[in-house]
């Protein structure tokens, strides 16, 4: 996949394209992408996805808090796994938001990106105030020489798979449901930072993770079985992870994310790790003593070992 952003001066070959924010690159997105690839194949054209590094709503109202399933580079990594030829990364600006649907089709899709066929998500709208709809896009397409096709919707167990549906599942700690709709386990990535160094004294060292972007959605507080990829995904382990305020030891204002990696004993401070959420084990609990916490950690470890058997 070739990324074409404002720095590139490549003029793309004629292509079939779709537009979207593609947060999470979930099964619904894959279904849309498959339709783009099929149309491109049939016509012997290139395939393309047009997306925005920053969400249009955030550009329009910068104080909007948005928690995403994927940050920019994660999204590009997932899109690159499809066989799409181009990813057009376009900065959504206030000026761009002023373009009517017809102007967007003419100046951006046709003139800038050489789009011959536009595959529109079944509920996707674009152009100033998103005032127009599919029929209008078809009419402008006829005038401009862009064929407009409406994509079919994707349903899984009759659920209309969407990024916001998956965000709700993760917010509720339902990482199994999230994995079903994403098509891969939800993951966080970050650097291992120093904690209070208590973990090693109770037999459970925990790598404290500083998540790489504040825009990333953090699952509900609690304990999870996770897969852990250490440094550039070279090594894979299982681990047990806690998200929360550690009420037994400090109950501070900061939410910590820490993982005890099974069958592992290395110093990984400052290394980056990726955490893949596989199962939710339980809520975070305030124990009456550290000993009681340690007893529970042994039970958590057993639960993870049972899961991976
Ligand atoms: C799998 C797992 C489960 C945990 N569950 C709890 C919990 O229920 N309640 C709690 O107060 N802390 C919990 N913790 C956090 C521990 O209190 C913490 O890891 C320990 O104090 C060591 O932290 P430090 O070495 O970063 O200082 C959990 C940690 C892990 C790894
Ligand atoms: N099995 C393991 N799981 C997690 N971290 C481990 C493990 N073995 C060694 N470590 C290392 O020990 C550190 C955690 O030890 P800990 O005493 O909990 O200190 P801290 O409070 O700084 O996290 C990790 O950051 C990592 O470098």
GROMACS .gro file of N, CA, C and O and ligand atoms in nm, residues 192-201 204-208 259-262 264-269, ligand 2:
model
  127
  192UNK      N    1   0.735   0.084   2.855
  192UNK     CA    2   0.738   0.037   2.994
  192UNK      C    3   0.809   0.142   3.079
  192UNK      O    4   0.922   0.181   3.049
  193UNK      N    5   0.737   0.188   3.181
  193UNK     CA    6   0.794   0.291   3.269
  193UNK      C    7   0.816   0.235   3.410
  193UNK      O    8   0.766   0.127   3.443
  194UNK      N    9   0.885   0.313   3.490
  194UNK     CA   10   0.914   0.273   3.628
  194UNK      C   11   0.788   0.285   3.713
  194UNK      O   12   0.715   0.383   3.701
  195UNK      N   13   0.762   0.186   3.800
  195UNK     CA   14   0.653   0.198   3.897
  195UNK      C   15   0.711   0.214   4.036
  195UNK      O   16   0.822   0.269   4.049
  196UNK      N   17   0.641   0.163   4.137
  196UNK     CA   18   0.692   0.178   4.274
  196UNK      C   19   0.782   0.062   4.315
  196UNK      O   20   0.823   0.052   4.431
  197UNK      N   21   0.807  -0.030   4.224
  197UNK     CA   22   0.896  -0.144   4.245
  197UNK      C   23   0.850  -0.233   4.360
  197UNK      O   24   0.932  -0.295   4.428
  198UNK      N   25   0.721  -0.239   4.379
  198UNK     CA   26   0.662  -0.324   4.483
  198UNK      C   27   0.640  -0.464   4.428
  198UNK      O   28   0.655  -0.563   4.499
  199UNK      N   29   0.604  -0.469   4.298
  199UNK     CA   30   0.569  -0.595   4.233
  199UNK      C   31   0.672  -0.705   4.258
  199UNK      O   32   0.638  -0.816   4.300
  200UNK      N   33   0.798  -0.672   4.237
  200UNK     CA   34   0.903  -0.775   4.249
  200UNK      C   35   0.913  -0.828   4.392
  200UNK      O   36   0.947  -0.943   4.414
  201UNK      N   37   0.876  -0.742   4.491
  201UNK     CA   38   0.886  -0.786   4.631
  201UNK      C   39   0.773  -0.882   4.669
  201UNK      O   40   0.783  -0.951   4.769
  204UNK      N   41   0.539  -1.080   4.197
  204UNK     CA   42   0.474  -1.052   4.069
  204UNK      C   43   0.521  -0.919   4.011
  204UNK      O   44   0.454  -0.816   4.026
  205UNK      N   45   0.640  -0.918   3.949
  205UNK     CA   46   0.684  -0.793   3.886
  205UNK      C   47   0.584  -0.752   3.779
  205UNK      O   48   0.530  -0.840   3.709
  206UNK      N   49   0.557  -0.625   3.769
  206UNK     CA   50   0.460  -0.580   3.668
  206UNK      C   51   0.520  -0.468   3.585
  206UNK      O   52   0.568  -0.369   3.639
  207UNK      N   53   0.514  -0.485   3.454
  207UNK     CA   54   0.560  -0.380   3.364
  207UNK      C   55   0.449  -0.275   3.356
  207UNK      O   56   0.337  -0.306   3.317
  208UNK      N   57   0.480  -0.153   3.399
  208UNK     CA   58   0.381  -0.044   3.394
  208UNK      C   59   0.389   0.022   3.257
  208UNK      O   60   0.496   0.061   3.213
  259UNK      N   61   0.123  -0.504   3.366
  259UNK     CA   62   0.110  -0.643   3.326
  259UNK      C   63   0.221  -0.728   3.388
  259UNK      O   64   0.337  -0.689   3.387
  260UNK      N   65   0.179  -0.841   3.443
  260UNK     CA   66   0.276  -0.942   3.485
  260UNK      C   67   0.283  -1.043   3.372
  260UNK      O   68   0.183  -1.102   3.335
  261UNK      N   69   0.403  -1.058   3.317
  261UNK     CA   70   0.420  -1.146   3.202
  261UNK      C   71   0.459  -1.285   3.253
  261UNK      O   72   0.552  -1.297   3.333
  262UNK      N   73   0.386  -1.387   3.207
  262UNK     CA   74   0.412  -1.523   3.255
  262UNK      C   75   0.540  -1.579   3.195
  262UNK      O   76   0.569  -1.554   3.077
  264UNK      N   77   0.852  -1.515   3.234
  264UNK     CA   78   0.935  -1.409   3.176
  264UNK      C   79   1.015  -1.344   3.287
  264UNK      O   80   0.965  -1.325   3.398
  265UNK      N   81   1.139  -1.311   3.257
  265UNK     CA   82   1.222  -1.249   3.360
  265UNK      C   83   1.330  -1.163   3.296
  265UNK      O   84   1.446  -1.201   3.292
  266UNK      N   85   1.289  -1.049   3.243
  266UNK     CA   86   1.387  -0.960   3.180
  266UNK      C   87   1.357  -0.816   3.218
  266UNK      O   88   1.240  -0.782   3.242
  267UNK      N   89   1.460  -0.735   3.216
  267UNK     CA   90   1.439  -0.592   3.238
  267UNK      C   91   1.391  -0.532   3.106
  267UNK      O   92   1.464  -0.538   3.006
  268UNK      N   93   1.270  -0.479   3.106
  268UNK     CA   94   1.219  -0.422   2.980
  268UNK      C   95   1.179  -0.274   2.997
  268UNK      O   96   1.098  -0.222   2.921
  269UNK      N   97   1.240  -0.209   3.095
  269UNK     CA   98   1.215  -0.065   3.110
  269UNK      C   99   1.251   0.006   2.979
  269UNK      O  100   1.350  -0.027   2.915
  311LIG     N1  101   0.751  -1.140   3.446
  311LIG     C1  102   0.762  -1.009   3.437
  311LIG     N2  103   0.654  -0.932   3.406
  311LIG     C2  104   0.666  -0.798   3.399
  311LIG     N3  105   0.780  -0.732   3.416
  311LIG     C3  106   0.892  -0.801   3.446
  311LIG     C4  107   0.887  -0.942   3.457
  311LIG     N4  108   1.011  -0.985   3.487
  311LIG     C5  109   1.089  -0.879   3.496
  311LIG     N5  110   1.021  -0.765   3.472
  311LIG     C6  111   1.083  -0.630   3.477
  311LIG     O1  112   1.056  -0.581   3.606
  311LIG     C7  113   0.985  -0.456   3.601
  311LIG     C8  114   0.872  -0.457   3.701
  311LIG     O2  115   0.915  -0.479   3.834
  311LIG     P1  116   0.837  -0.408   3.953
  311LIG     O3  117   0.902  -0.448   4.081
  311LIG     O4  118   0.691  -0.437   3.941
  311LIG     O5  119   0.872  -0.258   3.928
  311LIG     P2  120   0.785  -0.135   3.876
  311LIG     O6  121   0.706  -0.092   3.993
  311LIG     O7  122   0.888  -0.032   3.835
  311LIG     O8  123   0.701  -0.181   3.761
  311LIG     C9  124   0.929  -0.447   3.461
  311LIG     O9  125   0.917  -0.317   3.413
  311LIG    C10  126   1.030  -0.529   3.380
  311LIG    O10  127   1.135  -0.446   3.339
   0.00000   0.00000   0.00000
